[in-house]
Short mmCIF file of C-alpha atoms in Angstrom, two decimals:
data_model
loop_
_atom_site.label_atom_id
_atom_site.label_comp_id
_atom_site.label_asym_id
_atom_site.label_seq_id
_atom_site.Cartn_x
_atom_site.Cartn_y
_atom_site.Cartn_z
CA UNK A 1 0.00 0.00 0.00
CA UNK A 2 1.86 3.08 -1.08
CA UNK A 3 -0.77 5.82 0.69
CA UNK A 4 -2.48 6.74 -2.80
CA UNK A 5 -5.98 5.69 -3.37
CA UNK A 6 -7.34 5.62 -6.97
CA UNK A 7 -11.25 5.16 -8.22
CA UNK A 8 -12.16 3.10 -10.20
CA UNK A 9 -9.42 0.45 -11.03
CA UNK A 10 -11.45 -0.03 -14.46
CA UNK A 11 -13.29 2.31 -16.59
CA UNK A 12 -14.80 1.80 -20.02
CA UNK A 13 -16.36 4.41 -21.55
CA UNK A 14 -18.15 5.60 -25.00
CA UNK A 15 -16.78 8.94 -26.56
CA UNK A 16 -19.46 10.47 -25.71
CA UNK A 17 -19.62 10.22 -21.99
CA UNK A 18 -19.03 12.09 -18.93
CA UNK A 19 -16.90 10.12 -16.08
CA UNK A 20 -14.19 11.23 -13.61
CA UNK A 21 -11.47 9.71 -12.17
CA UNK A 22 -10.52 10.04 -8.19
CA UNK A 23 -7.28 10.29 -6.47
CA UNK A 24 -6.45 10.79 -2.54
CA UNK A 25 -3.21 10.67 -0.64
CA UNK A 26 -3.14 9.60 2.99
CA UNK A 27 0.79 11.06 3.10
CA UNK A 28 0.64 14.34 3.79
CA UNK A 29 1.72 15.46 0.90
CA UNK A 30 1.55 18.71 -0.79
CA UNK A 31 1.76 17.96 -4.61
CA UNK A 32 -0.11 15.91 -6.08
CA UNK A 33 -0.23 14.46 -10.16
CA UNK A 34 -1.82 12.97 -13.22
CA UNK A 35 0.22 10.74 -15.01
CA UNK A 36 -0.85 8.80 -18.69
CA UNK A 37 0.77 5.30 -19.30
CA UNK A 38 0.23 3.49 -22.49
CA UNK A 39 1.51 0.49 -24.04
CA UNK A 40 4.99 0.60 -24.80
CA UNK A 41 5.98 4.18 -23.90
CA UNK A 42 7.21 6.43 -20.94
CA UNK A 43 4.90 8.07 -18.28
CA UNK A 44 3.84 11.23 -19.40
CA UNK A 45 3.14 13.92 -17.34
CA UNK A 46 -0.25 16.01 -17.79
CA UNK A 47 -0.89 17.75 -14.39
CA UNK A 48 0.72 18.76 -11.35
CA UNK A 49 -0.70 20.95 -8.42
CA UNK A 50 0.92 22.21 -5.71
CA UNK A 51 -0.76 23.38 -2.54
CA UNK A 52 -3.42 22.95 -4.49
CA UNK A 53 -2.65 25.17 -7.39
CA UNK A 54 -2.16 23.76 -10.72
CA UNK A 55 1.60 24.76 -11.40
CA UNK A 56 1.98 22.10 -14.82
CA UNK A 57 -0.14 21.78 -17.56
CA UNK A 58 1.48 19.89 -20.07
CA UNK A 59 -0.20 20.51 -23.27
CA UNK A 60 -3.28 18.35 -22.55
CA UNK A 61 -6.58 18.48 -24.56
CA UNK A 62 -9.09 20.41 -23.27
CA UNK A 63 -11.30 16.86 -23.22
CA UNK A 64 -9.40 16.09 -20.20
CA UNK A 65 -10.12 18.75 -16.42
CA UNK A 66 -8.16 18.29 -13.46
CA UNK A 67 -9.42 19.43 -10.10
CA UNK A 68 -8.00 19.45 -6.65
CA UNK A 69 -10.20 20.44 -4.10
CA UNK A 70 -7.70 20.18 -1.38
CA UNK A 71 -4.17 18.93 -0.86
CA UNK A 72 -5.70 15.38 -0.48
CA UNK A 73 -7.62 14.93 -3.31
CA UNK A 74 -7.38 14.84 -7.16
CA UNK A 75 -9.90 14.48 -10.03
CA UNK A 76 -9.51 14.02 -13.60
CA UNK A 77 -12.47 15.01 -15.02
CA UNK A 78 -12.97 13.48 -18.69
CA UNK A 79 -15.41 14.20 -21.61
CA UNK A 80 -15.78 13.06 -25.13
CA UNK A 81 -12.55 11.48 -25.39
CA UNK A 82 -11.00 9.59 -28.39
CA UNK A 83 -10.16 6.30 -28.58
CA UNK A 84 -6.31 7.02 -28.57
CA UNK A 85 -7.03 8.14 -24.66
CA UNK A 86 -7.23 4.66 -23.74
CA UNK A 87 -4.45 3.65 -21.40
CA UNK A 88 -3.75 3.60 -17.65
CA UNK A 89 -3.76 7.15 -15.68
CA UNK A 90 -1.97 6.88 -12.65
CA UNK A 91 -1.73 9.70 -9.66
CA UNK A 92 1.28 10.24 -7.53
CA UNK A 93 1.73 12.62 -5.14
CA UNK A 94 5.07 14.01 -3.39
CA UNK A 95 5.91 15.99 -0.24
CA UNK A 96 6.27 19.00 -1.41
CA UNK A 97 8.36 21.00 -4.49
CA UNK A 98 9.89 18.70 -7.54
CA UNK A 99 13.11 17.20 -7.34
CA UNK A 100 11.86 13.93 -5.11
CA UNK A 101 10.01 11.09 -5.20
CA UNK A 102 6.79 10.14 -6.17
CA UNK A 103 4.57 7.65 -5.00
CA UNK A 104 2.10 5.93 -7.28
CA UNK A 105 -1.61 4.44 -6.72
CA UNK A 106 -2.44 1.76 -8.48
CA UNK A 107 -4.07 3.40 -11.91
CA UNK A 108 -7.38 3.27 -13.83
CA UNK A 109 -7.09 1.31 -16.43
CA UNK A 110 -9.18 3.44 -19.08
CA UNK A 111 -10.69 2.04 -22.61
CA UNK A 112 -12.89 4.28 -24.40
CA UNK A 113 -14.69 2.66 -27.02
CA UNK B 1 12.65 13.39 -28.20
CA UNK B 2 12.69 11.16 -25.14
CA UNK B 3 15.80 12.14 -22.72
CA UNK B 4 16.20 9.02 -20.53
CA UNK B 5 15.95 5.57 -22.16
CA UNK B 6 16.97 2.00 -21.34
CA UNK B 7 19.31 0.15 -23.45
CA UNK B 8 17.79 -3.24 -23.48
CA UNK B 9 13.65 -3.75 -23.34
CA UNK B 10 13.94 -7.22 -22.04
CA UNK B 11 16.22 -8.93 -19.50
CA UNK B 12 15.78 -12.74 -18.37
CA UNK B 13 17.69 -13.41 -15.43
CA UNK B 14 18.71 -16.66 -13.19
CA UNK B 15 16.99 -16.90 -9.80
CA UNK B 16 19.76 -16.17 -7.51
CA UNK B 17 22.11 -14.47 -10.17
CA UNK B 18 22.64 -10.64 -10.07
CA UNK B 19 20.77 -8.01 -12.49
CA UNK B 20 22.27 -5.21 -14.21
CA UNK B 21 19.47 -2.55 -15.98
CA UNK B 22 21.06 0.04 -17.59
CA UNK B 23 19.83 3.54 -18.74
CA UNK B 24 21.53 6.14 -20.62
CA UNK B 25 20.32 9.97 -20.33
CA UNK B 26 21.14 12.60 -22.35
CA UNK B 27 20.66 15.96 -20.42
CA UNK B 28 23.90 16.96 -18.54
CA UNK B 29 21.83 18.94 -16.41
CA UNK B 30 19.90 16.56 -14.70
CA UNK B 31 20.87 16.22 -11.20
CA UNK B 32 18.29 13.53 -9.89
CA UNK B 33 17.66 10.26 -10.56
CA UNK B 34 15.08 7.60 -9.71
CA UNK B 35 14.29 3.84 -10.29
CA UNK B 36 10.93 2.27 -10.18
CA UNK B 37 10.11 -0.91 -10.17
CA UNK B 38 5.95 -1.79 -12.01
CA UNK B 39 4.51 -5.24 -11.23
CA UNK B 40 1.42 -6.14 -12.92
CA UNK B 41 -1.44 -4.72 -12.06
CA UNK B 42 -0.08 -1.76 -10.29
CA UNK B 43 1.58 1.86 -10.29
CA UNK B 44 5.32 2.21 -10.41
CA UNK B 45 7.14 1.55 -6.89
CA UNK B 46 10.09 3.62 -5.82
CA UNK B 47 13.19 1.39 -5.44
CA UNK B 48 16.16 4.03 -4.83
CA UNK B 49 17.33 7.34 -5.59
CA UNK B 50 20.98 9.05 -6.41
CA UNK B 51 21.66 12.91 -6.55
CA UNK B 52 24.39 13.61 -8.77
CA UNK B 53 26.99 14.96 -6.07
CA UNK B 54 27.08 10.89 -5.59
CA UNK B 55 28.50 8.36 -7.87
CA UNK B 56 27.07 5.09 -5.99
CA UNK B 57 23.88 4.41 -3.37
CA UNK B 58 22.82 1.13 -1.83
CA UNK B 59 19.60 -0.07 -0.62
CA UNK B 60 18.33 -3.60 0.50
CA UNK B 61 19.83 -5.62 -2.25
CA UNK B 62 19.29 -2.74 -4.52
CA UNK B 63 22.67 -0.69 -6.43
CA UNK B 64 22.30 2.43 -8.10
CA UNK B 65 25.59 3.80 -10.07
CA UNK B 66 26.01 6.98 -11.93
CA UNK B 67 28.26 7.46 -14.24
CA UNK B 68 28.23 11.57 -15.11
CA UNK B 69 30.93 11.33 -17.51
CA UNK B 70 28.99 8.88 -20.00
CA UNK B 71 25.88 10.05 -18.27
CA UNK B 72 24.95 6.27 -17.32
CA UNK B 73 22.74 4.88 -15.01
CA UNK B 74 22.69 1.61 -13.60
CA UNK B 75 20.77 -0.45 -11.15
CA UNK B 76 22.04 -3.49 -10.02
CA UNK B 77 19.91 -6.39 -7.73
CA UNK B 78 21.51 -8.81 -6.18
CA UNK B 79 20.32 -12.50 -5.48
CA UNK B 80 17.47 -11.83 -8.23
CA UNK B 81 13.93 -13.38 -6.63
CA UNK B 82 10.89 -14.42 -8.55
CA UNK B 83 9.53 -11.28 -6.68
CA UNK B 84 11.68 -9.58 -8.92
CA UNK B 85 9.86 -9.54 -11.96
CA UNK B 86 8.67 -6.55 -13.03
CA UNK B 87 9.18 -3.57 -15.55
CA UNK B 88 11.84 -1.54 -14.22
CA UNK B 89 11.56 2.34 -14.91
CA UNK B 90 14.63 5.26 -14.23
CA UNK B 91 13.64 8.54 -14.37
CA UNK B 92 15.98 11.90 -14.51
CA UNK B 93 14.87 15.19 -13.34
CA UNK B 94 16.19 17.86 -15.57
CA UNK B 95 15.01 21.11 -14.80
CA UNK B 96 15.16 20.27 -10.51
CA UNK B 97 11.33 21.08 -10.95
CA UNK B 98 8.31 18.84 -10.88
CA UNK B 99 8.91 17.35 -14.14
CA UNK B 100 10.58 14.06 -13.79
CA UNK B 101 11.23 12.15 -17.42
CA UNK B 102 11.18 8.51 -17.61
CA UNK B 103 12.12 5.73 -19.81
CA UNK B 104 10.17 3.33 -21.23
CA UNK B 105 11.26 0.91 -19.05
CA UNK B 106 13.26 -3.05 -19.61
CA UNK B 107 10.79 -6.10 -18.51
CA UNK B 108 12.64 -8.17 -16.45
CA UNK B 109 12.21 -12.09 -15.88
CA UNK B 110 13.43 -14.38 -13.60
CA UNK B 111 13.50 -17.78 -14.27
CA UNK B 112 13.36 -20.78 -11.30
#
């Protein structure tokens, strides 16, 4: 158990729909990220927030909304996605200001159809 | 273009032999590095870190070398378990910011 919760493990979804996904550390931390993994390449990086803040964006589509309530908690909010989206989103969080660790939930494992 | 990557995508390994993954990055810059290890079914794990005023760090069976000069990165496991299996990720972070880059990780199996 690494102290990051993600919802739902599994997600299909039609282009059309309207889910989110749900992140929340039990660390303490104060940064907190989206991360897309698909099949034979590296993490990428879409979102960070710090103290709650969003201080990365990197050059996501618009179909995809982060939101961070607090420094616990982290949605990705996503809406008429393609089928290229599909692939596991994993969350992280760290303690506070780049340059350390991250530790990983589990993922979603996303397929849009 | 990707700035950390892992020379081999595969490695099959002895039980009880050692392990040697190797990654190469290309930014000079970078002055921390991370490996990860990514069973099945879940996230990436942290393993071990190295900052680069260090050349060598040890863990619990775990190695990590750097090598600034060819900017190499190593991670050696000793007595390889079946536990062992798993993708095995490093990651450099460039900029000292949030944006940590990874590889795209070598597989690695252990056979009984």
């Amino acid at each position: 158990e690494t102290g990051v919760t993600q919802t739902p493990r599994h997600l299909v979804m039609g282009m059309t729909n309207k889910k989110s996904l749900k992140c929340e550390q039990h660390l303490g931390h104060n940064a907190m990220y989206w991360y897309k993994q698909s099949a034979k390449k590296p993490l990428e990086l879409m979102f960070v927030y710090s103290l709650e803040e969003r201080v990365e964006n990197n050059s996501v589509p618009s179909r995809f909304s982060p939101e961070c309530p607090n420094s616990s908690h982290l949605f990705l909010h996503l809406h008429t996605l393609q089928p290229e989206d599909s692939a596991l989103y994993l969350c992280a969080s760290s303690q506070g200001g780049g340059n350390e660790k991250l530790f990983f939930g589990s993922g979603t494992q996303l397929s849009v159809l | 273009g990707e700035s950390v990557g892992l020379h081999l995508p595969t490695l099959s390994v002895q039980e009880g032999d050692n392990s040697i993954i190797n990654c190469a990055y290309s930014n000079s810059a970078s002055d921390y590095f991370i490996w990860y290890k990514q069973e099945s079914g879940k996230g990436p794990q942290f393993i071990i870190d190295i900052r680069s005023n260090m050349d060598k760090r040890q863990g619990q069976r775990v190695t990590v070398l750097l090598n600034k000069t060819v900017k190499h990165l190593s991670l050696q496991i000793a007595a390889t378990q079946p536990g062992d299996s798993a993708v095995y990720f490093c990651a450099e972070n460039p900029l000292g910011d949030y944006k940590l880059s990874f590889g795209a990780g070598t597989t690695v199996t252990v056979r009984a």
